[in-house]
Amino acid sequence: MVGDLSMGQPFDQSRRTARLVQMLANACNGAGEHTEIGRQVALLRWSGCTANAEGFTRLLGDDVEGRNAMLSQTLNAAGLRAMRRSTPLAQIHCEVSGDIASTLGLRSEVEHGLRNVFEQYDGAGRPSGLRHPQVPEVVYQVLLAGDLEILSRMHGLEAALQWISSHRDQRYPAALATELLQHAEDWLDQLRQPQAVASRGAAAPVSLTLVGDVIDLKLPWLAGYSRRSSELAREAARLSGLPALAVDHLGQAALIHGIGRAAVPNRIWNTPGALLEGDLEQVRLVPYWTSRACGQIPALAVSGQVAAHAYERLDGSGYFRSLNADALQTEHRLLAAALAWQALVSDRPWRPAFSHDAAACLLLEEAGQGRFDPRSCQAVIAAACGETSMTVCKPCGGLLSERETEILRRISTGGSNKEVARQLGISPSTVRTHVESVFRKLQCTTRAAATLKALTLGLI
């Protein structure tokens, strides 16, 4: 699904292609293990595309829409000329895909297919320019099935069949293409029927750290972000006293929260400063895509929903649901704080990483503005500093001045302006001015609310 989104495709494109590959493989060679090999190559053929997203951004300007145009055969003349320089990007993609297959312990035929997934019958493919019969049969099957699925969806069945027919003995063997052309309409009709998720029995589970790593490859400056966020969120959850199962779900959520990031072009992620409204709208959809993807994987039902709340804020300014504090659970608040912290202490193309002290200052000030949960921020800061218990941290830079803090401490215990003025040897009007400043900084209008916020932020 990450691969589909990165290529500008619906996130069921690879699954639809995999079903077509199985039909084609079965029609040509009957039932057998080769159909499962074809299915796995089809499902993983885009698994390396986050690794070369930055390269496609430089090549085509937009890594997501550019690759969509490449797959749908709608690249303009400039794009076609640029693609002549894409061999190094294909090499990156194939190497990463092959390594993923190896890491997952899949069969050597699957790995071999993925390492050559862009090769073609006539030698015009990439990265090695292999010719038939050096190209694995499964590569032809996946290429054919993918062309049929994408072109029929984008241009209609008749146009797709004509295009495939015109590329026989160029992209794929004529005999194999002819077999597909004979059954294409019927097979596409079968795709309209939902397919139950089949149990894979004793298949080994996939490590979510691998998924997080693949997600992070999309942006060179994001490497390791999901892993570090997961470790931080887990530790903050333990310090907060969450049960073990909730800690696990939170750690998983941090690893997969960026699934939807694949759908957003790198040019947007690399933009410093405020985004255009249209670009911001794409960013707001990141947790939506994460939610939709995880919702189709039963094992990620709980952690996926936590991940979908990664960018919500207590004051309702977050996305994609714009929820407020009443709708956000402890796990949601911890995840949001952990991700914000990890972003602050990481280098970005437009700024260096903040120090821990500066990051704590910024995070607590955001909490003071009502966007993050103060207790969750305290837990994250404590976890990041290697502490074994929660400690109260005061915002850097003095959110309140020393005099304002002293006056707030006194009025919080019930002292009137006149009483505080007498105790401190200043005029009641000066006390009133300081109180008004405190209310403004804490965004409060009553003493009770100011006292509560100051206590949660560790100001008094």
Short mmCIF file of C-alpha atoms in Angstrom, two decimals:
data_model
loop_
_atom_site.label_atom_id
_atom_site.label_comp_id
_atom_site.label_asym_id
_atom_site.label_seq_id
_atom_site.Cartn_x
_atom_site.Cartn_y
_atom_site.Cartn_z
CA MET A 1 0.00 0.00 0.00
CA VAL A 2 2.89 2.38 0.72
CA GLY A 3 4.24 1.57 -2.72
CA ASP A 4 0.90 2.14 -4.42
CA LEU A 5 0.51 5.56 -2.79
CA SER A 6 4.09 6.49 -3.69
CA MET A 7 3.40 5.67 -7.33
CA GLY A 8 0.25 7.79 -7.41
CA GLN A 9 -1.98 4.73 -7.54
CA PRO A 10 -5.02 3.58 -5.55
CA PHE A 11 -3.71 1.54 -2.65
CA ASP A 12 -5.30 -1.63 -4.00
CA GLN A 13 -3.41 -1.43 -7.30
CA SER A 14 -0.77 -3.97 -6.33
CA ARG A 15 -3.36 -6.36 -4.94
CA ARG A 16 -5.43 -6.14 -8.12
CA THR A 17 -2.31 -6.74 -10.18
CA ALA A 18 -1.41 -9.71 -8.01
CA ARG A 19 -4.79 -11.32 -8.70
CA LEU A 20 -4.33 -10.80 -12.44
CA VAL A 21 -0.85 -12.34 -12.27
CA GLN A 22 -2.27 -15.43 -10.58
CA MET A 23 -4.92 -15.78 -13.28
CA LEU A 24 -2.34 -15.39 -16.04
CA ALA A 25 0.15 -17.77 -14.42
CA ASN A 26 -2.56 -20.36 -13.86
CA ALA A 27 -3.82 -20.08 -17.47
CA CYS A 28 -0.32 -20.54 -18.85
CA ASN A 29 1.15 -23.17 -16.53
CA GLY A 30 -1.66 -24.47 -14.33
CA ALA A 31 -1.85 -24.32 -10.56
CA GLY A 32 1.35 -24.46 -8.57
CA GLU A 33 3.88 -22.56 -6.50
CA HIS A 34 4.65 -20.28 -9.44
CA THR A 35 1.31 -18.52 -8.94
CA GLU A 36 2.26 -17.62 -5.36
CA ILE A 37 5.67 -16.39 -6.54
CA GLY A 38 3.92 -14.14 -9.06
CA ARG A 39 1.54 -12.86 -6.40
CA GLN A 40 4.39 -11.90 -4.07
CA VAL A 41 6.41 -10.16 -6.78
CA ALA A 42 3.31 -8.18 -7.80
CA LEU A 43 2.58 -7.17 -4.21
CA LEU A 44 6.15 -6.02 -3.57
CA ARG A 45 7.18 -4.57 -6.92
CA TRP A 46 6.74 -0.98 -5.68
CA SER A 47 8.34 -1.66 -2.30
CA GLY A 48 11.55 0.10 -3.32
CA CYS A 49 9.94 3.25 -4.67
CA THR A 50 10.22 5.32 -1.49
CA ALA A 51 14.00 4.92 -1.76
CA ASN A 52 14.23 6.84 -5.04
CA ALA A 53 11.43 9.36 -4.48
CA GLU A 54 13.89 12.21 -4.07
CA GLY A 55 15.54 11.24 -7.34
CA PHE A 56 12.20 11.27 -9.17
CA THR A 57 11.48 14.67 -7.64
CA ARG A 58 14.63 16.02 -9.28
CA LEU A 59 13.89 14.15 -12.52
CA LEU A 60 10.18 14.89 -13.00
CA GLY A 61 9.42 17.63 -10.47
CA ASP A 62 6.76 15.58 -8.68
CA ASP A 63 7.66 12.07 -7.57
CA VAL A 64 4.04 10.96 -7.07
CA GLU A 65 2.27 12.45 -10.10
CA GLY A 66 5.33 11.98 -12.29
CA ARG A 67 5.41 8.24 -11.66
CA ASN A 68 1.66 8.03 -12.12
CA ALA A 69 2.12 9.58 -15.56
CA MET A 70 4.94 7.11 -16.25
CA LEU A 71 2.72 4.13 -15.44
CA SER A 72 -0.30 5.45 -17.33
CA GLN A 73 1.81 6.31 -20.41
CA THR A 74 0.87 10.00 -20.22
CA LEU A 75 4.33 11.56 -19.76
CA ASN A 76 4.90 14.59 -21.94
CA ALA A 77 7.91 14.96 -24.21
CA ALA A 78 10.04 16.53 -21.48
CA GLY A 79 9.15 13.73 -19.10
CA LEU A 80 10.04 11.07 -21.67
CA ARG A 81 13.42 12.70 -22.24
CA ALA A 82 14.00 12.86 -18.50
CA MET A 83 13.22 9.15 -18.14
CA ARG A 84 16.27 8.34 -20.27
CA ARG A 85 18.29 9.29 -17.18
CA SER A 86 16.32 7.04 -14.82
CA THR A 87 18.57 3.97 -14.85
CA PRO A 88 20.25 4.81 -11.51
CA LEU A 89 16.80 5.24 -9.95
CA ALA A 90 15.70 1.84 -11.24
CA GLN A 91 18.85 0.33 -9.76
CA ILE A 92 18.05 1.82 -6.35
CA HIS A 93 14.46 0.59 -6.54
CA CYS A 94 15.37 -2.95 -7.56
CA GLU A 95 18.12 -3.30 -4.99
CA VAL A 96 15.88 -2.15 -2.13
CA SER A 97 12.99 -4.35 -3.27
CA GLY A 98 15.25 -7.35 -3.50
CA ASP A 99 16.70 -6.67 -0.07
CA ILE A 100 13.19 -6.39 1.38
CA ALA A 101 12.31 -9.80 -0.07
CA SER A 102 15.50 -11.21 1.44
CA THR A 103 14.76 -9.64 4.83
CA LEU A 104 11.27 -11.15 4.76
CA GLY A 105 12.75 -14.57 4.03
CA LEU A 106 10.86 -15.00 0.75
CA ARG A 107 11.86 -17.48 -1.91
CA SER A 108 14.86 -16.77 -4.13
CA GLU A 109 12.56 -16.62 -7.18
CA VAL A 110 10.67 -13.73 -5.60
CA GLU A 111 13.87 -11.87 -4.80
CA HIS A 112 15.25 -12.50 -8.30
CA GLY A 113 12.03 -11.24 -9.87
CA LEU A 114 12.08 -8.04 -7.81
CA ARG A 115 15.73 -7.34 -8.60
CA ASN A 116 14.83 -7.45 -12.31
CA VAL A 117 11.27 -6.17 -12.23
CA PHE A 118 11.88 -3.35 -14.77
CA GLU A 119 13.61 -5.47 -17.42
CA GLN A 120 11.92 -6.06 -20.79
CA TYR A 121 11.82 -8.66 -23.56
CA ASP A 122 13.77 -6.55 -26.10
CA GLY A 123 16.48 -5.33 -23.70
CA ALA A 124 15.08 -1.81 -23.38
CA GLY A 125 14.35 -2.24 -19.69
CA ARG A 126 16.34 -1.16 -16.63
CA PRO A 127 18.66 -1.25 -14.79
CA SER A 128 20.68 -3.98 -16.55
CA GLY A 129 19.15 -4.05 -20.03
CA LEU A 130 18.58 -7.80 -19.91
CA ARG A 131 17.06 -9.50 -22.98
CA HIS A 132 14.88 -12.54 -23.34
CA PRO A 133 15.43 -15.26 -22.19
CA GLN A 134 17.54 -13.75 -19.38
CA VAL A 135 14.48 -11.95 -17.98
CA PRO A 136 12.58 -14.09 -15.42
CA GLU A 137 9.13 -15.21 -16.63
CA VAL A 138 7.49 -13.75 -13.55
CA VAL A 139 8.69 -10.26 -14.56
CA TYR A 140 6.75 -10.50 -17.84
CA GLN A 141 3.66 -11.68 -15.99
CA VAL A 142 3.76 -8.82 -13.50
CA LEU A 143 4.51 -6.23 -16.19
CA LEU A 144 1.60 -7.43 -18.34
CA ALA A 145 -0.84 -7.60 -15.46
CA GLY A 146 0.19 -4.16 -14.23
CA ASP A 147 -0.18 -2.61 -17.68
CA LEU A 148 -3.66 -4.10 -18.04
CA GLU A 149 -4.83 -2.96 -14.61
CA ILE A 150 -3.51 0.59 -14.90
CA LEU A 151 -4.21 1.32 -18.58
CA SER A 152 -7.73 -0.12 -18.56
CA ARG A 153 -8.56 1.96 -15.50
CA MET A 154 -7.03 5.13 -16.92
CA HIS A 155 -7.91 4.84 -20.63
CA GLY A 156 -10.54 2.11 -20.97
CA LEU A 157 -10.24 -1.54 -21.88
CA GLU A 158 -10.08 -1.14 -25.66
CA ALA A 159 -7.23 1.35 -25.54
CA ALA A 160 -5.37 -0.80 -23.00
CA LEU A 161 -5.62 -3.90 -25.18
CA GLN A 162 -4.43 -2.01 -28.25
CA TRP A 163 -1.42 -0.66 -26.39
CA ILE A 164 -0.47 -4.07 -24.97
CA SER A 165 -0.89 -5.68 -28.38
CA SER A 166 1.42 -3.11 -29.97
CA HIS A 167 4.17 -3.94 -27.48
CA ARG A 168 4.31 -7.70 -28.02
CA ASP A 169 7.89 -8.93 -28.38
CA GLN A 170 9.01 -5.53 -27.05
CA ARG A 171 7.98 -5.33 -23.42
CA TYR A 172 6.87 -8.96 -23.12
CA PRO A 173 6.76 -12.18 -25.20
CA ALA A 174 4.06 -12.20 -27.86
CA ALA A 175 2.65 -15.56 -26.74
CA LEU A 176 2.20 -14.43 -23.15
CA ALA A 177 0.63 -11.13 -24.20
CA THR A 178 -1.76 -12.96 -26.52
CA GLU A 179 -2.88 -15.19 -23.66
CA LEU A 180 -3.64 -12.15 -21.54
CA LEU A 181 -5.49 -10.38 -24.36
CA GLN A 182 -7.80 -13.38 -24.81
CA HIS A 183 -8.94 -13.33 -21.18
CA ALA A 184 -8.49 -9.67 -20.19
CA GLU A 185 -12.15 -8.63 -20.13
CA ASP A 186 -13.23 -11.67 -18.13
CA TRP A 187 -10.35 -11.34 -15.65
CA LEU A 188 -11.08 -7.67 -15.08
CA ASP A 189 -14.70 -8.56 -14.39
CA GLN A 190 -13.50 -11.04 -11.76
CA LEU A 191 -11.55 -8.25 -10.06
CA ARG A 192 -14.84 -6.50 -9.37
CA GLN A 193 -15.75 -9.34 -7.04
CA PRO A 194 -14.25 -8.81 -3.56
CA GLN A 195 -11.67 -11.38 -2.51
CA ALA A 196 -11.54 -12.55 1.07
CA VAL A 197 -8.18 -12.15 2.79
CA ALA A 198 -6.69 -15.62 2.80
CA SER A 199 -4.95 -16.96 5.87
CA ARG A 200 -1.28 -17.66 5.23
CA GLY A 201 -1.06 -20.21 8.00
CA ALA A 202 2.33 -20.25 9.67
CA ALA A 203 3.76 -17.42 7.57
CA ALA A 204 6.31 -15.37 9.47
CA PRO A 205 5.07 -11.99 10.72
CA VAL A 206 6.45 -8.83 9.13
CA SER A 207 8.48 -6.59 11.41
CA LEU A 208 6.87 -3.15 11.62
CA THR A 209 10.32 -1.62 12.02
CA LEU A 210 10.92 -2.68 8.40
CA VAL A 211 7.67 -0.97 7.38
CA GLY A 212 8.70 2.18 9.26
CA ASP A 213 12.13 2.14 7.63
CA VAL A 214 10.60 1.81 4.14
CA ILE A 215 8.25 4.73 4.86
CA ASP A 216 11.13 6.91 6.06
CA LEU A 217 13.23 6.24 2.95
CA LYS A 218 10.97 8.62 1.03
CA LEU A 219 12.84 11.62 2.46
CA PRO A 220 16.62 11.41 3.02
CA TRP A 221 16.38 13.59 6.14
CA LEU A 222 13.74 11.33 7.68
CA ALA A 223 15.86 8.16 8.02
CA GLY A 224 15.23 6.43 11.34
CA TYR A 225 12.50 8.88 12.37
CA SER A 226 9.80 6.22 12.85
CA ARG A 227 12.09 3.93 14.85
CA ARG A 228 13.20 6.72 17.16
CA SER A 229 9.64 7.95 17.57
CA SER A 230 8.47 4.45 18.45
CA GLU A 231 11.14 3.98 21.12
CA LEU A 232 10.36 7.40 22.60
CA ALA A 233 6.60 6.84 22.58
CA ARG A 234 6.97 3.45 24.26
CA GLU A 235 9.15 4.84 27.04
CA ALA A 236 6.86 7.84 27.57
CA ALA A 237 3.89 5.49 27.77
CA ARG A 238 5.65 3.38 30.41
CA LEU A 239 6.47 6.47 32.45
CA SER A 240 2.82 7.48 32.18
CA GLY A 241 1.75 4.15 33.66
CA LEU A 242 -0.04 2.74 30.61
CA PRO A 243 -0.59 -1.05 30.58
CA ALA A 244 1.78 -3.19 28.52
CA LEU A 245 -0.70 -3.78 25.69
CA ALA A 246 -1.31 -0.05 25.28
CA VAL A 247 2.46 0.53 25.25
CA ASP A 248 2.81 -2.00 22.43
CA HIS A 249 -0.01 -0.44 20.41
CA LEU A 250 1.51 3.00 20.82
CA GLY A 251 4.92 1.78 19.70
CA GLN A 252 3.38 0.16 16.64
CA ALA A 253 1.40 3.31 15.86
CA ALA A 254 4.59 5.39 15.85
CA LEU A 255 6.19 2.99 13.36
CA ILE A 256 3.31 3.11 10.88
CA HIS A 257 1.94 6.63 11.37
CA GLY A 258 3.67 7.80 8.19
CA ILE A 259 2.05 5.35 5.75
CA GLY A 260 -0.03 8.15 4.27
CA ARG A 261 3.06 10.35 3.83
CA ALA A 262 3.86 8.32 0.73
CA ALA A 263 0.94 9.93 -1.12
CA VAL A 264 2.34 13.47 -0.74
CA PRO A 265 5.01 14.68 -3.21
CA ASN A 266 8.49 15.32 -1.82
CA ARG A 267 8.42 18.89 -3.14
CA ILE A 268 5.80 19.63 -0.45
CA TRP A 269 7.77 17.97 2.35
CA ASN A 270 10.89 19.87 1.32
CA THR A 271 9.15 23.27 1.34
CA PRO A 272 10.34 25.55 4.18
CA GLY A 273 7.83 27.81 5.86
CA ALA A 274 4.07 27.99 5.36
CA LEU A 275 2.50 25.77 2.70
CA LEU A 276 0.06 26.81 0.03
CA GLU A 277 -3.52 25.88 0.87
CA GLY A 278 -3.65 23.15 -1.78
CA ASP A 279 -0.40 21.60 -0.57
CA LEU A 280 -1.56 21.80 3.03
CA GLU A 281 -4.73 19.93 2.09
CA GLN A 282 -2.61 17.05 0.79
CA VAL A 283 -0.68 16.96 4.07
CA ARG A 284 -3.94 16.91 6.02
CA LEU A 285 -4.83 13.66 4.24
CA VAL A 286 -1.75 11.80 5.51
CA PRO A 287 -3.47 10.33 8.62
CA TYR A 288 -6.55 9.58 6.51
CA TRP A 289 -4.55 7.35 4.18
CA THR A 290 -2.85 5.75 7.17
CA SER A 291 -6.24 5.01 8.69
CA ARG A 292 -7.61 3.56 5.44
CA ALA A 293 -4.59 1.33 4.91
CA CYS A 294 -4.43 0.01 8.46
CA GLY A 295 -8.19 -0.53 8.49
CA GLN A 296 -7.70 -3.30 5.92
CA ILE A 297 -5.16 -5.15 8.06
CA PRO A 298 -6.84 -6.85 11.06
CA ALA A 299 -3.60 -7.07 13.05
CA LEU A 300 -3.23 -3.28 12.86
CA ALA A 301 -6.81 -2.38 13.75
CA VAL A 302 -5.99 -0.85 17.15
CA SER A 303 -2.54 0.61 16.49
CA GLY A 304 -3.72 1.92 13.11
CA GLN A 305 -6.45 3.95 14.76
CA VAL A 306 -3.97 5.37 17.24
CA ALA A 307 -1.67 6.26 14.33
CA ALA A 308 -4.52 8.05 12.58
CA HIS A 309 -4.62 10.52 15.50
CA ALA A 310 -0.93 11.44 15.21
CA TYR A 311 -1.57 15.02 14.11
CA GLU A 312 -4.68 15.88 16.11
CA ARG A 313 -4.36 18.73 18.60
CA LEU A 314 -6.23 19.42 21.82
CA ASP A 315 -7.57 22.75 20.56
CA GLY A 316 -9.07 21.20 17.40
CA SER A 317 -6.43 22.68 15.08
CA GLY A 318 -5.02 19.29 14.04
CA TYR A 319 -5.96 16.93 11.20
CA PHE A 320 -7.54 15.06 9.57
CA ARG A 321 -10.61 14.97 11.83
CA SER A 322 -9.94 18.25 13.71
CA LEU A 323 -10.80 16.57 17.01
CA ASN A 324 -10.57 18.43 20.31
CA ALA A 325 -9.37 17.38 23.77
CA ASP A 326 -12.54 15.54 24.71
CA ALA A 327 -12.06 13.06 21.84
CA LEU A 328 -8.34 12.42 22.35
CA GLN A 329 -7.22 9.55 24.58
CA THR A 330 -3.93 9.29 26.44
CA GLU A 331 -2.34 7.25 23.64
CA HIS A 332 -3.28 9.88 21.05
CA ARG A 333 -1.81 12.67 23.19
CA LEU A 334 1.43 10.80 23.84
CA LEU A 335 1.92 9.95 20.17
CA ALA A 336 1.38 13.56 19.10
CA ALA A 337 3.87 14.82 21.68
CA ALA A 338 6.46 12.14 20.85
CA LEU A 339 6.34 12.88 17.11
CA ALA A 340 6.58 16.62 17.70
CA TRP A 341 9.59 16.15 19.98
CA GLN A 342 11.35 13.85 17.54
CA ALA A 343 10.80 16.36 14.73
CA LEU A 344 12.20 19.21 16.84
CA VAL A 345 15.40 17.36 17.76
CA SER A 346 16.04 16.21 14.16
CA ASP A 347 17.79 18.14 11.39
CA ARG A 348 15.63 19.47 8.60
CA PRO A 349 16.80 20.91 5.24
CA TRP A 350 15.74 24.40 6.35
CA ARG A 351 17.01 24.32 9.98
CA PRO A 352 19.37 22.43 12.30
CA ALA A 353 18.07 20.24 15.10
CA PHE A 354 17.01 21.97 18.31
CA SER A 355 18.82 21.14 21.52
CA HIS A 356 16.91 19.18 24.15
CA ASP A 357 16.49 22.30 26.25
CA ALA A 358 15.17 24.32 23.31
CA ALA A 359 12.88 21.48 22.22
CA ALA A 360 11.47 21.19 25.75
CA CYS A 361 10.86 24.92 25.75
CA LEU A 362 9.00 24.86 22.43
CA LEU A 363 6.96 21.77 23.25
CA LEU A 364 5.86 23.10 26.65
CA GLU A 365 5.00 26.46 25.18
CA GLU A 366 2.82 24.70 22.61
CA ALA A 367 1.18 22.89 25.51
CA GLY A 368 0.68 26.24 27.20
CA GLN A 369 -1.13 27.42 24.08
CA GLY A 370 -3.51 24.47 24.41
CA ARG A 371 -2.34 22.33 21.51
CA PHE A 372 -0.53 19.51 23.33
CA ASP A 373 -1.34 17.74 26.58
CA PRO A 374 1.07 19.05 29.27
CA ARG A 375 1.36 15.73 31.10
CA SER A 376 2.10 13.89 27.85
CA CYS A 377 4.76 16.48 27.02
CA GLN A 378 6.31 16.00 30.46
CA ALA A 379 6.40 12.23 29.91
CA VAL A 380 8.01 12.59 26.49
CA ILE A 381 10.65 15.02 27.76
CA ALA A 382 11.42 12.74 30.70
CA ALA A 383 11.71 9.73 28.38
CA ALA A 384 13.94 11.63 25.96
CA CYS A 385 16.23 12.65 28.81
CA GLY A 386 16.56 9.07 30.03
CA GLU A 387 14.74 9.66 33.28
CA THR A 388 13.15 6.75 35.11
CA SER A 389 10.24 8.72 36.53
CA MET A 390 8.16 11.73 35.64
CA THR A 391 9.61 15.10 36.60
CA VAL A 392 8.10 18.52 36.20
CA CYS A 393 9.86 20.68 33.61
CA LYS A 394 9.40 24.43 33.41
CA PRO A 395 9.17 26.07 30.01
CA CYS A 396 12.45 27.55 28.78
CA GLY A 397 12.80 31.23 28.32
CA GLY A 398 10.41 31.94 31.19
CA LEU A 399 6.87 31.81 29.84
CA LEU A 400 6.11 33.93 32.92
CA SER A 401 8.49 36.42 34.45
CA GLU A 402 9.76 35.88 37.97
CA ARG A 403 7.42 38.58 39.28
CA GLU A 404 4.43 37.17 37.38
CA THR A 405 5.17 33.71 38.76
CA GLU A 406 5.35 35.04 42.33
CA ILE A 407 2.06 36.94 41.98
CA LEU A 408 0.34 33.93 40.40
CA ARG A 409 1.58 31.70 43.21
CA ARG A 410 0.06 34.08 45.77
CA ILE A 411 -3.29 34.64 44.07
CA SER A 412 -3.59 30.89 43.41
CA THR A 413 -3.86 30.39 47.18
CA GLY A 414 -6.70 32.90 47.40
CA GLY A 415 -4.88 36.21 47.93
CA SER A 416 -6.62 39.34 46.64
CA ASN A 417 -4.85 41.98 44.59
CA LYS A 418 -4.68 44.28 47.65
CA GLU A 419 -3.30 41.51 49.88
CA VAL A 420 -0.65 40.53 47.33
CA ALA A 421 0.28 44.19 46.80
CA ARG A 422 0.76 44.68 50.53
CA GLN A 423 2.83 41.48 50.84
CA LEU A 424 5.14 42.45 47.96
CA GLY A 425 5.28 46.17 48.70
CA ILE A 426 3.82 47.25 45.32
CA SER A 427 0.61 48.98 44.28
CA PRO A 428 -2.65 47.06 43.58
CA SER A 429 -2.67 48.49 40.04
CA THR A 430 0.77 46.93 39.41
CA VAL A 431 -0.54 43.58 40.66
CA ARG A 432 -3.55 43.92 38.37
CA THR A 433 -1.25 44.62 35.39
CA HIS A 434 0.81 41.48 36.14
CA VAL A 435 -2.33 39.37 36.54
CA GLU A 436 -3.63 40.57 33.17
CA SER A 437 -0.28 39.64 31.61
CA VAL A 438 -0.46 36.18 33.19
CA PHE A 439 -3.98 35.66 31.83
CA ARG A 440 -2.86 36.74 28.36
CA LYS A 441 0.18 34.44 28.30
CA LEU A 442 -1.74 31.45 29.63
CA GLN A 443 -4.80 32.22 27.49
CA CYS A 444 -7.08 32.26 30.52
CA THR A 445 -9.69 34.68 31.84
CA THR A 446 -10.13 33.43 35.41
CA ARG A 447 -7.80 32.80 38.33
CA ALA A 448 -8.93 29.20 38.66
CA ALA A 449 -8.13 28.42 35.02
CA ALA A 450 -4.76 30.19 35.29
CA THR A 451 -3.94 28.23 38.43
CA LEU A 452 -4.80 24.90 36.79
CA LYS A 453 -2.77 25.61 33.66
CA ALA A 454 0.20 26.85 35.66
CA LEU A 455 0.15 23.71 37.79
CA THR A 456 0.00 21.38 34.77
CA LEU A 457 2.88 23.26 33.11
CA GLY A 458 4.96 23.19 36.27
CA LEU A 459 5.05 26.97 36.55
CA ILE A 460 4.02 26.98 40.22
#
